[in-house]
GROMACS .gro file of C-alpha atoms in nm:
model
  465
    1HIS     CA    1  -5.824  -0.628   7.472
    2LEU     CA    2  -6.076  -0.689   7.752
    3SER     CA    3  -5.965  -0.375   7.939
    4VAL     CA    4  -5.964  -0.158   7.626
    5THR     CA    5  -6.306  -0.283   7.514
    6TRP     CA    6  -6.457  -0.243   7.861
    7THR     CA    7  -6.339   0.118   7.879
    8LYS     CA    8  -6.470   0.191   7.528
    9ARG     CA    9  -6.813   0.033   7.578
   10THR     CA   10  -6.860   0.192   7.921
   11ALA     CA   11  -6.772   0.541   7.794
   12GLU     CA   12  -6.988   0.485   7.486
   13PHE     CA   13  -7.295   0.416   7.699
   14ALA     CA   14  -7.226   0.635   8.004
   15CYS     CA   15  -7.156   0.953   7.806
   16TYR     CA   16  -7.503   0.948   7.645
   17LEU     CA   17  -7.653   0.867   7.985
   18PHE     CA   18  -7.494   1.173   8.147
   19LEU     CA   19  -7.569   1.401   7.853
   20ILE     CA   20  -7.939   1.310   7.867
   21ASP     CA   21  -7.940   1.391   8.241
   22LEU     CA   22  -7.762   1.723   8.180
   23PHE     CA   23  -7.993   1.826   7.894
   24PRO     CA   24  -8.325   1.655   7.978
   25THR     CA   25  -8.543   1.875   7.755
   26THR     CA   26  -8.361   1.821   7.423
   27LEU     CA   27  -8.187   1.544   7.232
   28LEU     CA   28  -7.979   1.788   7.027
   29PRO     CA   29  -7.657   1.772   7.241
   30SER     CA   30  -7.663   1.392   7.225
   31ALA     CA   31  -7.724   1.401   6.849
   32LEU     CA   32  -7.443   1.653   6.798
   33TYR     CA   33  -7.211   1.442   7.011
   34GLY     CA   34  -7.283   1.134   6.801
   35PHE     CA   35  -7.263   1.327   6.474
   36PHE     CA   36  -6.923   1.486   6.532
   37THR     CA   37  -6.754   1.182   6.684
   38THR     CA   38  -6.873   0.977   6.389
   39LEU     CA   39  -6.759   1.250   6.149
   40ALA     CA   40  -6.410   1.233   6.304
   41GLY     CA   41  -6.405   0.863   6.226
   42VAL     CA   42  -6.511   0.933   5.867
   43LEU     CA   43  -6.246   1.198   5.802
   44PHE     CA   44  -5.949   1.051   5.986
   45GLY     CA   45  -6.019   0.676   6.017
   46GLY     CA   46  -5.777   0.606   5.731
   47ASN     CA   47  -5.510   0.816   5.902
   48ALA     CA   48  -5.559   0.616   6.222
   49GLY     CA   49  -5.500   0.300   6.019
   50SER     CA   50  -5.189   0.455   5.860
   51PHE     CA   51  -5.056   0.526   6.207
   52VAL     CA   52  -5.075   0.154   6.282
   53ASP     CA   53  -4.859   0.089   5.971
   54HIS     CA   54  -4.559   0.230   6.165
   55PRO     CA   55  -4.274  -0.025   6.162
   56SER     CA   56  -4.270  -0.051   6.544
   57ARG     CA   57  -4.587  -0.230   6.647
   58LEU     CA   58  -4.518  -0.206   7.021
   59LYS     CA   59  -4.449   0.167   7.011
   60VAL     CA   60  -4.776   0.229   6.826
   61ILE     CA   61  -4.979   0.035   7.083
   62ARG     CA   62  -4.811   0.205   7.381
   63ILE     CA   63  -4.867   0.555   7.238
   64ASN     CA   64  -5.226   0.469   7.156
   65ILE     CA   65  -5.297   0.334   7.506
   66LEU     CA   66  -5.159   0.654   7.664
   67LEU     CA   67  -5.357   0.873   7.422
   68SER     CA   68  -5.675   0.677   7.485
   69LYS     CA   69  -5.643   0.705   7.864
   70LEU     CA   70  -5.571   1.078   7.838
   71ALA     CA   71  -5.881   1.127   7.622
   72VAL     CA   72  -6.120   0.921   7.838
   73THR     CA   73  -5.991   1.082   8.160
   74SER     CA   74  -6.044   1.427   8.009
   75LEU     CA   75  -6.393   1.324   7.895
   76TYR     CA   76  -6.495   1.215   8.246
   77THR     CA   77  -6.335   1.526   8.399
   78PHE     CA   78  -6.535   1.765   8.179
   79LEU     CA   79  -6.854   1.568   8.249
   80LEU     CA   80  -6.780   1.581   8.621
   81ILE     CA   81  -6.736   1.960   8.608
   82LEU     CA   82  -7.069   1.994   8.429
   83LEU     CA   83  -7.249   1.765   8.673
   84THR     CA   84  -7.109   1.924   8.991
   85LYS     CA   85  -7.080   2.293   8.902
   86TYR     CA   86  -7.305   2.364   8.605
   87SER     CA   87  -7.588   2.111   8.631
   88THR     CA   88  -7.862   2.375   8.667
   89GLU     CA   89  -7.707   2.592   8.396
   90ALA     CA   90  -7.695   2.293   8.159
   91LYS     CA   91  -8.068   2.233   8.202
   92LEU     CA   92  -8.137   2.601   8.133
   93ALA     CA   93  -7.901   2.598   7.836
   94GLY     CA   94  -8.093   2.306   7.687
   95GLN     CA   95  -8.419   2.503   7.722
   96THR     CA   96  -8.278   2.818   7.557
   97LEU     CA   97  -8.078   2.674   7.268
   98ALA     CA   98  -8.184   2.944   7.024
   99HIS     CA   99  -8.060   3.225   7.251
  100GLY     CA  100  -7.707   3.088   7.298
  101ARG     CA  101  -7.700   3.157   7.671
  102HIS     CA  102  -7.472   2.996   7.930
  103PRO     CA  103  -7.155   2.996   7.719
  104THR     CA  104  -6.953   2.810   7.985
  105VAL     CA  105  -7.179   2.508   7.944
  106TRP     CA  106  -7.131   2.503   7.569
  107VAL     CA  107  -6.754   2.549   7.599
  108LEU     CA  108  -6.739   2.243   7.824
  109PHE     CA  109  -6.970   2.053   7.589
  110THR     CA  110  -6.740   2.142   7.297
  111ALA     CA  111  -6.443   2.012   7.497
  112ILE     CA  112  -6.633   1.688   7.560
  113VAL     CA  113  -6.699   1.648   7.188
  114LEU     CA  114  -6.334   1.719   7.097
  115VAL     CA  115  -6.183   1.468   7.342
  116SER     CA  116  -6.444   1.216   7.234
  117CYS     CA  117  -6.329   1.260   6.874
  118VAL     CA  118  -5.973   1.183   6.988
  119MET     CA  119  -6.107   0.880   7.177
  120LYS     CA  120  -6.293   0.764   6.866
  121LEU     CA  121  -5.978   0.778   6.651
  122SER     CA  122  -5.780   0.606   6.925
  123ASP     CA  123  -6.039   0.327   6.935
  124ILE     CA  124  -6.013   0.286   6.556
  125ALA     CA  125  -5.635   0.267   6.573
  126MET     CA  126  -5.650   0.016   6.859
  127SER     CA  127  -5.906  -0.200   6.678
  128VAL     CA  128  -5.698  -0.200   6.358
  129ALA     CA  129  -5.379  -0.277   6.550
  130ILE     CA  130  -5.507  -0.556   6.776
  131GLU     CA  131  -5.803  -0.709   6.587
  132ARG     CA  132  -5.661  -0.678   6.236
  133ASP     CA  133  -5.280  -0.650   6.246
  134TRP     CA  134  -5.170  -0.842   6.556
  135VAL     CA  135  -5.430  -1.117   6.517
  136THR     CA  136  -5.339  -1.173   6.150
  137THR     CA  137  -4.968  -1.177   6.231
  138ILE     CA  138  -4.999  -1.410   6.531
  139SER     CA  139  -5.210  -1.658   6.330
  140GLU     CA  140  -4.906  -1.708   6.096
  141GLY     CA  141  -5.127  -1.817   5.807
  142SER     CA  142  -5.319  -2.077   6.012
  143ASP     CA  143  -5.685  -2.064   5.912
  144ALA     CA  144  -5.804  -2.237   6.229
  145ARG     CA  145  -5.599  -2.011   6.458
  146LEU     CA  146  -5.725  -1.698   6.280
  147THR     CA  147  -6.086  -1.810   6.323
  148ARG     CA  148  -6.031  -1.890   6.691
  149LEU     CA  149  -5.867  -1.555   6.764
  150ASN     CA  150  -6.140  -1.363   6.579
  151LEU     CA  151  -6.409  -1.552   6.771
  152TRP     CA  152  -6.264  -1.464   7.110
  153MET     CA  153  -6.212  -1.101   7.011
  154ARG     CA  154  -6.577  -1.071   6.909
  155ARG     CA  155  -6.699  -1.255   7.220
  156ILE     CA  156  -6.506  -1.016   7.442
  157ASP     CA  157  -6.657  -0.722   7.254
  158LEU     CA  158  -7.011  -0.857   7.281
  159GLY     CA  159  -6.963  -0.952   7.645
  160CYS     CA  160  -6.852  -0.598   7.730
  161LYS     CA  161  -7.140  -0.461   7.523
  162LEU     CA  162  -7.376  -0.664   7.740
  163VAL     CA  163  -7.225  -0.614   8.087
  164SER     CA  164  -7.076  -0.261   8.083
  165PRO     CA  165  -7.410  -0.077   8.020
  166LEU     CA  166  -7.571  -0.283   8.296
  167PHE     CA  167  -7.283  -0.193   8.526
  168ALA     CA  168  -7.301   0.178   8.442
  169GLY     CA  169  -7.680   0.180   8.474
  170LEU     CA  170  -7.662   0.000   8.811
  171LEU     CA  171  -7.412   0.255   8.938
  172THR     CA  172  -7.616   0.560   8.834
  173SER     CA  173  -7.938   0.416   8.978
  174THR     CA  174  -7.785   0.320   9.314
  175VAL     CA  175  -7.518   0.577   9.399
  176GLY     CA  176  -7.604   0.864   9.163
  177ASN     CA  177  -7.437   1.026   8.862
  178VAL     CA  178  -7.137   1.190   9.028
  179PRO     CA  179  -7.013   0.886   9.226
  180ALA     CA  180  -7.081   0.664   8.923
  181LEU     CA  181  -6.877   0.898   8.702
  182ILE     CA  182  -6.587   0.889   8.949
  183VAL     CA  183  -6.597   0.509   8.969
  184VAL     CA  184  -6.598   0.449   8.591
  185GLY     CA  185  -6.326   0.713   8.550
  186CYS     CA  186  -6.103   0.544   8.810
  187ILE     CA  187  -6.160   0.205   8.647
  188ALA     CA  188  -6.063   0.345   8.306
  189LEU     CA  189  -5.750   0.511   8.441
  190GLY     CA  190  -5.660   0.205   8.647
  191GLY     CA  191  -5.656  -0.004   8.331
  192LEU     CA  192  -5.348   0.184   8.207
  193GLY     CA  193  -5.096  -0.030   8.393
  194PHE     CA  194  -5.293  -0.347   8.323
  195GLU     CA  195  -5.297  -0.283   7.947
  196LEU     CA  196  -4.930  -0.188   7.923
  197LEU     CA  197  -4.834  -0.498   8.123
  198TRP     CA  198  -5.029  -0.745   7.909
  199ILE     CA  199  -4.924  -0.585   7.581
  200ASN     CA  200  -4.563  -0.652   7.684
  201VAL     CA  201  -4.655  -1.011   7.776
  202VAL     CA  202  -4.811  -1.073   7.433
  203TRP     CA  203  -4.518  -0.901   7.260
  204LYS     CA  204  -4.265  -1.131   7.431
  205ARG     CA  205  -4.483  -1.440   7.384
  206PHE     CA  206  -4.500  -1.395   7.004
  207PRO     CA  207  -4.160  -1.287   6.863
  208ILE     CA  208  -4.309  -1.272   6.513
  209LEU     CA  209  -4.469  -0.940   6.611
  210ALA     CA  210  -4.120  -0.785   6.624
  211THR     CA  211  -4.069  -0.861   6.254
  212SER     CA  212  -3.993  -0.531   6.082
  213ARG     CA  213  -4.236  -0.404   5.821
  214GLN     CA  214  -4.175  -0.199   5.513
  215ARG     CA  215  -4.400   0.102   5.503
  216THR     CA  216  -4.483   0.240   5.161
  217GLN     CA  217  -4.540   0.611   5.136
  218PRO     CA  218  -4.666   0.810   4.839
  219GLN     CA  219  -4.388   1.009   4.678
  220GLU     CA  220  -4.388   1.377   4.758
  221ARG     CA  221  -4.331   1.629   4.487
  222ALA     CA  222  -4.088   1.914   4.526
  223VAL     CA  223  -4.235   2.242   4.640
  224PRO     CA  224  -4.114   2.578   4.507
  225SER     CA  225  -3.957   2.764   4.798
  226SER     CA  226  -4.087   3.097   4.670
  227SER     CA  227  -4.448   3.024   4.749
  228LYS     CA  228  -4.505   3.083   5.121
  229ILE     CA  229  -4.880   3.032   5.100
  230PHE     CA  230  -4.829   2.704   4.914
  231ARG     CA  231  -4.583   2.588   5.181
  232HIS     CA  232  -4.841   2.660   5.453
  233LEU     CA  233  -5.105   2.467   5.261
  234LEU     CA  234  -4.871   2.176   5.182
  235PRO     CA  235  -4.963   1.959   5.487
  236LEU     CA  236  -5.332   1.988   5.400
  237LYS     CA  237  -5.263   1.919   5.032
  238ASN     CA  238  -5.049   1.617   5.117
  239TRP     CA  239  -5.318   1.483   5.351
  240ALA     CA  240  -5.583   1.523   5.080
  241THR     CA  241  -5.360   1.362   4.813
  242ILE     CA  242  -5.267   1.065   5.031
  243SER     CA  243  -5.628   1.019   5.141
  244TYR     CA  244  -5.745   1.020   4.780
  245GLN     CA  245  -5.482   0.765   4.679
  246ASP     CA  246  -5.570   0.542   4.974
  247TRP     CA  247  -5.944   0.557   4.901
  248ASN     CA  248  -5.879   0.489   4.532
  249MET     CA  249  -5.671   0.185   4.625
  250PHE     CA  250  -5.941   0.065   4.868
  251ILE     CA  251  -6.228   0.107   4.620
  252HIS     CA  252  -6.042  -0.091   4.355
  253SER     CA  253  -5.943  -0.371   4.591
  254PRO     CA  254  -6.126  -0.702   4.530
  255VAL     CA  255  -6.270  -0.706   4.884
  256PHE     CA  256  -6.435  -0.363   4.857
  257PRO     CA  257  -6.790  -0.489   4.774
  258SER     CA  258  -6.788  -0.696   5.093
  259SER     CA  259  -6.663  -0.392   5.290
  260LEU     CA  260  -6.943  -0.181   5.147
  261ALA     CA  261  -7.190  -0.460   5.226
  262ILE     CA  262  -7.102  -0.468   5.596
  263SER     CA  263  -7.088  -0.087   5.608
  264LEU     CA  264  -7.447  -0.067   5.485
  265LEU     CA  265  -7.548  -0.262   5.795
  266TYR     CA  266  -7.448   0.046   5.998
  267PHE     CA  267  -7.719   0.251   5.824
  268THR     CA  268  -7.987   0.117   6.054
  269THR     CA  269  -8.213   0.205   6.341
  270LEU     CA  270  -8.316  -0.161   6.375
  271ASN     CA  271  -8.092  -0.224   6.674
  272PHE     CA  272  -8.086  -0.121   7.037
  273ASP     CA  273  -7.901   0.208   6.989
  274GLY     CA  274  -8.005   0.549   7.119
  275SER     CA  275  -8.258   0.611   6.841
  276MET     CA  276  -8.447   0.286   6.891
  277ILE     CA  277  -8.440   0.318   7.270
  278SER     CA  278  -8.575   0.673   7.251
  279TRP     CA  279  -8.860   0.558   7.022
  280LEU     CA  280  -8.943   0.267   7.250
  281LYS     CA  281  -8.961   0.501   7.549
  282THR     CA  282  -9.203   0.731   7.364
  283ASN     CA  283  -9.425   0.423   7.329
  284THR     CA  284  -9.421   0.366   7.707
  285TYR     CA  285  -9.204   0.053   7.704
  286SER     CA  286  -9.042   0.010   8.045
  287ASP     CA  287  -8.667   0.042   8.107
  288ALA     CA  288  -8.665  -0.314   8.242
  289LEU     CA  289  -8.819  -0.451   7.920
  290ILE     CA  290  -8.582  -0.253   7.699
  291SER     CA  291  -8.276  -0.362   7.901
  292GLY     CA  292  -8.395  -0.723   7.896
  293MET     CA  293  -8.451  -0.727   7.523
  294ARG     CA  294  -8.114  -0.561   7.467
  295ALA     CA  295  -7.949  -0.833   7.673
  296VAL     CA  296  -8.131  -1.103   7.474
  297ALA     CA  297  -8.007  -0.945   7.149
  298VAL     CA  298  -7.647  -0.948   7.275
  299CYS     CA  299  -7.683  -1.314   7.377
  300THR     CA  300  -7.809  -1.411   7.030
  301GLY     CA  301  -7.513  -1.217   6.889
  302LEU     CA  302  -7.284  -1.434   7.100
  303ALA     CA  303  -7.464  -1.737   6.959
  304GLY     CA  304  -7.378  -1.605   6.612
  305THR     CA  305  -7.007  -1.625   6.700
  306ALA     CA  306  -7.060  -1.995   6.772
  307VAL     CA  307  -7.256  -2.055   6.450
  308MET     CA  308  -6.998  -1.894   6.222
  309PRO     CA  309  -6.716  -2.156   6.255
  310VAL     CA  310  -6.968  -2.438   6.207
  311LEU     CA  311  -7.099  -2.277   5.888
  312GLU     CA  312  -6.747  -2.212   5.762
  313LYS     CA  313  -6.648  -2.576   5.819
  314ARG     CA  314  -6.952  -2.711   5.637
  315ILE     CA  315  -6.997  -2.474   5.341
  316GLY     CA  316  -6.682  -2.258   5.329
  317LEU     CA  317  -6.612  -1.902   5.440
  318ALA     CA  318  -6.755  -1.712   5.143
  319ARG     CA  319  -7.085  -1.904   5.139
  320ALA     CA  320  -7.111  -1.885   5.520
  321ALA     CA  321  -7.102  -1.506   5.491
  322SER     CA  322  -7.378  -1.513   5.229
  323TRP     CA  323  -7.601  -1.737   5.440
  324SER     CA  324  -7.540  -1.516   5.742
  325ILE     CA  325  -7.631  -1.184   5.586
  326TRP     CA  326  -7.940  -1.324   5.412
  327SER     CA  327  -8.053  -1.480   5.739
  328GLU     CA  328  -8.039  -1.128   5.884
  329VAL     CA  329  -8.258  -1.003   5.599
  330PHE     CA  330  -8.518  -1.273   5.660
  331SER     CA  331  -8.506  -1.221   6.038
  332LEU     CA  332  -8.573  -0.848   6.003
  333THR     CA  333  -8.874  -0.900   5.775
  334PRO     CA  334  -9.117  -0.955   6.068
  335VAL     CA  335  -8.967  -0.647   6.238
  336ILE     CA  336  -9.074  -0.432   5.941
  337VAL     CA  337  -9.416  -0.596   5.947
  338SER     CA  338  -9.451  -0.497   6.315
  339PHE     CA  339  -9.408  -0.127   6.224
  340PHE     CA  340  -9.677  -0.123   5.955
  341VAL     CA  341  -9.927  -0.392   6.062
  342PRO     CA  342 -10.182  -0.324   6.192
  343SER     CA  343 -10.203   0.020   6.033
  344SER     CA  344 -10.410   0.137   6.332
  345ASN     CA  345 -10.103   0.129   6.563
  346GLN     CA  346 -10.102   0.451   6.763
  347GLN     CA  347  -9.786   0.642   6.846
  348GLY     CA  348  -9.731   0.672   7.220
  349VAL     CA  349  -9.908   0.344   7.302
  350LYS     CA  350  -9.767  -0.005   7.335
  351ALA     CA  351  -9.834  -0.236   7.041
  352PRO     CA  352 -10.028  -0.566   7.088
  353HIS     CA  353  -9.831  -0.858   7.231
  354TRP     CA  354  -9.803  -1.041   6.898
  355ASN     CA  355  -9.663  -0.721   6.748
  356GLN     CA  356  -9.404  -0.698   7.026
  357VAL     CA  357  -9.300  -1.057   6.958
  358LEU     CA  358  -9.239  -0.973   6.591
  359LEU     CA  359  -9.043  -0.658   6.683
  360PHE     CA  360  -8.821  -0.786   6.964
  361GLY     CA  361  -8.800  -1.145   6.842
  362GLY     CA  362  -8.699  -1.049   6.490
  363MET     CA  363  -8.437  -0.802   6.611
  364ALA     CA  364  -8.290  -1.057   6.852
  365ILE     CA  365  -8.269  -1.338   6.592
  366SER     CA  366  -8.118  -1.100   6.336
  367ARG     CA  367  -7.817  -1.042   6.566
  368MET     CA  368  -7.712  -1.401   6.505
  369GLY     CA  369  -7.682  -1.345   6.131
  370LEU     CA  370  -7.525  -1.002   6.180
  371TRP     CA  371  -7.239  -1.116   6.400
  372SER     CA  372  -7.181  -1.431   6.200
  373PHE     CA  373  -7.149  -1.219   5.885
  374ASP     CA  374  -6.928  -0.971   6.070
  375LEU     CA  375  -6.683  -1.250   6.158
  376CYS     CA  376  -6.689  -1.394   5.806
  377GLN     CA  377  -6.625  -1.056   5.643
  378LEU     CA  378  -6.347  -0.980   5.892
  379LYS     CA  379  -6.170  -1.304   5.808
  380LEU     CA  380  -6.215  -1.247   5.436
  381LEU     CA  381  -6.059  -0.903   5.474
  382GLN     CA  382  -5.772  -1.037   5.685
  383LYS     CA  383  -5.691  -1.312   5.434
  384THR     CA  384  -5.721  -1.084   5.131
  385LEU     CA  385  -5.497  -0.812   5.279
  386ALA     CA  386  -5.259  -1.042   5.469
  387ASP     CA  387  -4.960  -0.956   5.246
  388HIS     CA  388  -5.066  -0.605   5.146
  389PRO     CA  389  -4.803  -0.343   5.242
  390ARG     CA  390  -5.074  -0.098   5.355
  391ARG     CA  391  -5.322  -0.341   5.500
  392ASN     CA  392  -5.378  -0.138   5.819
  393THR     CA  393  -5.455   0.173   5.617
  394LEU     CA  394  -5.717  -0.021   5.422
  395ASN     CA  395  -5.857  -0.165   5.743
  396GLY     CA  396  -5.883   0.190   5.877
  397LEU     CA  397  -6.068   0.294   5.561
  398GLN     CA  398  -6.325   0.022   5.618
  399TYR     CA  399  -6.387   0.175   5.963
  400SER     CA  400  -6.422   0.513   5.788
  401LEU     CA  401  -6.674   0.367   5.543
  402GLN     CA  402  -6.872   0.222   5.830
  403ASN     CA  403  -6.868   0.562   5.999
  404VAL     CA  404  -6.995   0.726   5.678
  405LEU     CA  405  -7.304   0.506   5.684
  406ASP     CA  406  -7.339   0.557   6.059
  407LEU     CA  407  -7.325   0.932   5.999
  408LEU     CA  408  -7.595   0.907   5.733
  409LYS     CA  409  -7.808   0.724   5.986
  410TYR     CA  410  -7.787   1.026   6.218
  411VAL     CA  411  -7.887   1.251   5.926
  412MET     CA  412  -8.183   1.024   5.852
  413VAL     CA  413  -8.299   1.037   6.216
  414ILE     CA  414  -8.261   1.415   6.228
  415VAL     CA  415  -8.473   1.454   5.912
  416LEU     CA  416  -8.733   1.200   6.030
  417SER     CA  417  -8.718   1.310   6.393
  418ARG     CA  418  -9.085   1.277   6.495
  419PRO     CA  419  -9.162   0.950   6.676
  420SER     CA  420  -9.450   0.890   6.432
  421GLU     CA  421  -9.195   0.893   6.146
  422PHE     CA  422  -8.967   0.634   6.301
  423LYS     CA  423  -9.127   0.355   6.100
  424TYR     CA  424  -8.993   0.517   5.782
  425THR     CA  425  -8.640   0.506   5.920
  426ALA     CA  426  -8.703   0.136   5.991
  427ALA     CA  427  -8.807   0.081   5.627
  428LEU     CA  428  -8.497   0.263   5.498
  429SER     CA  429  -8.280   0.062   5.736
  430PHE     CA  430  -8.426  -0.264   5.607
  431GLY     CA  431  -8.357  -0.148   5.251
  432ALA     CA  432  -7.993  -0.085   5.344
  433VAL     CA  433  -7.960  -0.440   5.482
  434VAL     CA  434  -8.110  -0.587   5.162
  435ALA     CA  435  -7.873  -0.371   4.953
  436GLY     CA  436  -7.579  -0.497   5.161
  437ALA     CA  437  -7.684  -0.858   5.103
  438CYS     CA  438  -7.712  -0.797   4.728
  439LEU     CA  439  -7.371  -0.631   4.720
  440TYR     CA  440  -7.221  -0.931   4.891
  441LEU     CA  441  -7.368  -1.153   4.617
  442ILE     CA  442  -7.182  -0.937   4.365
  443TYR     CA  443  -6.859  -0.995   4.559
  444LEU     CA  444  -6.936  -1.369   4.576
  445ARG     CA  445  -6.999  -1.384   4.199
  446ARG     CA  446  -6.666  -1.212   4.130
  447GLU     CA  447  -6.468  -1.435   4.364
  448ARG     CA  448  -6.628  -1.774   4.292
  449GLY     CA  449  -6.764  -1.727   3.940
  450HIS     CA  450  -7.115  -1.824   4.049
  451VAL     CA  451  -7.368  -1.762   4.323
  452ILE     CA  452  -7.578  -2.079   4.318
  453HIS     CA  453  -7.455  -2.433   4.265
  454THR     CA  454  -7.656  -2.545   3.962
  455GLU     CA  455  -7.518  -2.898   4.013
  456TRP     CA  456  -7.708  -2.917   4.341
  457PHE     CA  457  -8.040  -2.830   4.172
  458ILE     CA  458  -7.972  -3.080   3.892
  459GLY     CA  459  -7.896  -3.347   4.151
  460MET     CA  460  -8.217  -3.270   4.340
  461LYS     CA  461  -8.416  -3.282   4.013
  462ASP     CA  462  -8.269  -3.620   3.924
  463LYS     CA  463  -8.333  -3.749   4.274
  464PHE     CA  464  -8.707  -3.666   4.269
  465SER     CA  465  -8.777  -3.731   3.901
   0.00000   0.00000   0.00000
């Protein structure tokens, strides 16, 4: 999992880094890259989850590892060709977008987007297989073991999210883009043997993983042999029918409101992603400050993984999730204030120090609630779907739902693309977080029959009366 996550996080950061260097005068290639890779997750995330439902767990993982390495190697190869042979043409292509010149550059860019879509789906399949299927199976119904495994999975993810961008940035700033690209490509490819070796170790260590699974498939209707056109359209029709049935099953599952709640948290620019970093740079914040604040936010996210089991032990899993997501809402409130107060804030100029404290401090503290809620919702999903025959398909659909909201975020940023309009994206993002928190209360009300313990208030009233 460490090797897979390192490769994913490095590619995730480095690809944007190289695209910005290739097209320094426009953000459109980077936006298109993010849009289409996210769209692939939206359209085919459920299918990636269905792939994990294959009876042979080990075969699925091996195929996915090979596919992932092929995709990431191809990605780095195409980037390397652009950087070494067409660097000047790429800069000119970015300046003359409307004229459609330099077709070779755009063919290579299209290839980069396509292999990145494959890599995105491979990442979804791997996440569903390891973080959802294998972890749930290995825990064997033990609540404590499931929590412990989830914690370490998230800590590995956050650790890679912290260190891999620093590593990639250090490489590009010291040895240059081309050597850095070669190094990260070799590391990714070198992880192939490492990942296959340790997957076999885990497989042999936990025989329960070899337990056969029954895979339920929607019944197919007979097709008249006379209709050639219909026969050609049958695969597409079957895919649409199965996707509709899966989504219908997911929407009507009891855990869906919590899935929608966490998905709404992806509709946000209030984190250190490309949109926020670009806005900060237009306001003359230094790279060192941005990197430092990003590191602080990851560290507070790691702290959230420590808080979650304590909350669960004291108040229960469902209430721990509620406390976590509402703590994120309250932590982001000063961040919104920093965008609109004082109203005399000028675009392109750093805000006052107290304003920076509200902005960076609120974002950092909110990561604690975010990752604590993420772990709570993950465990709720795992426990709810533990015995479901198509649990991996439903897990894949939650990834698709998250990608839908992520995709809408890109649309929001494209519409409100001027730096002076970024504060409105922040306000909409905050609204999405509040909506997610309210949705989770709906889920909590359905599951527990109440949201607030009235007995507690009565006890407090009696105590002080």
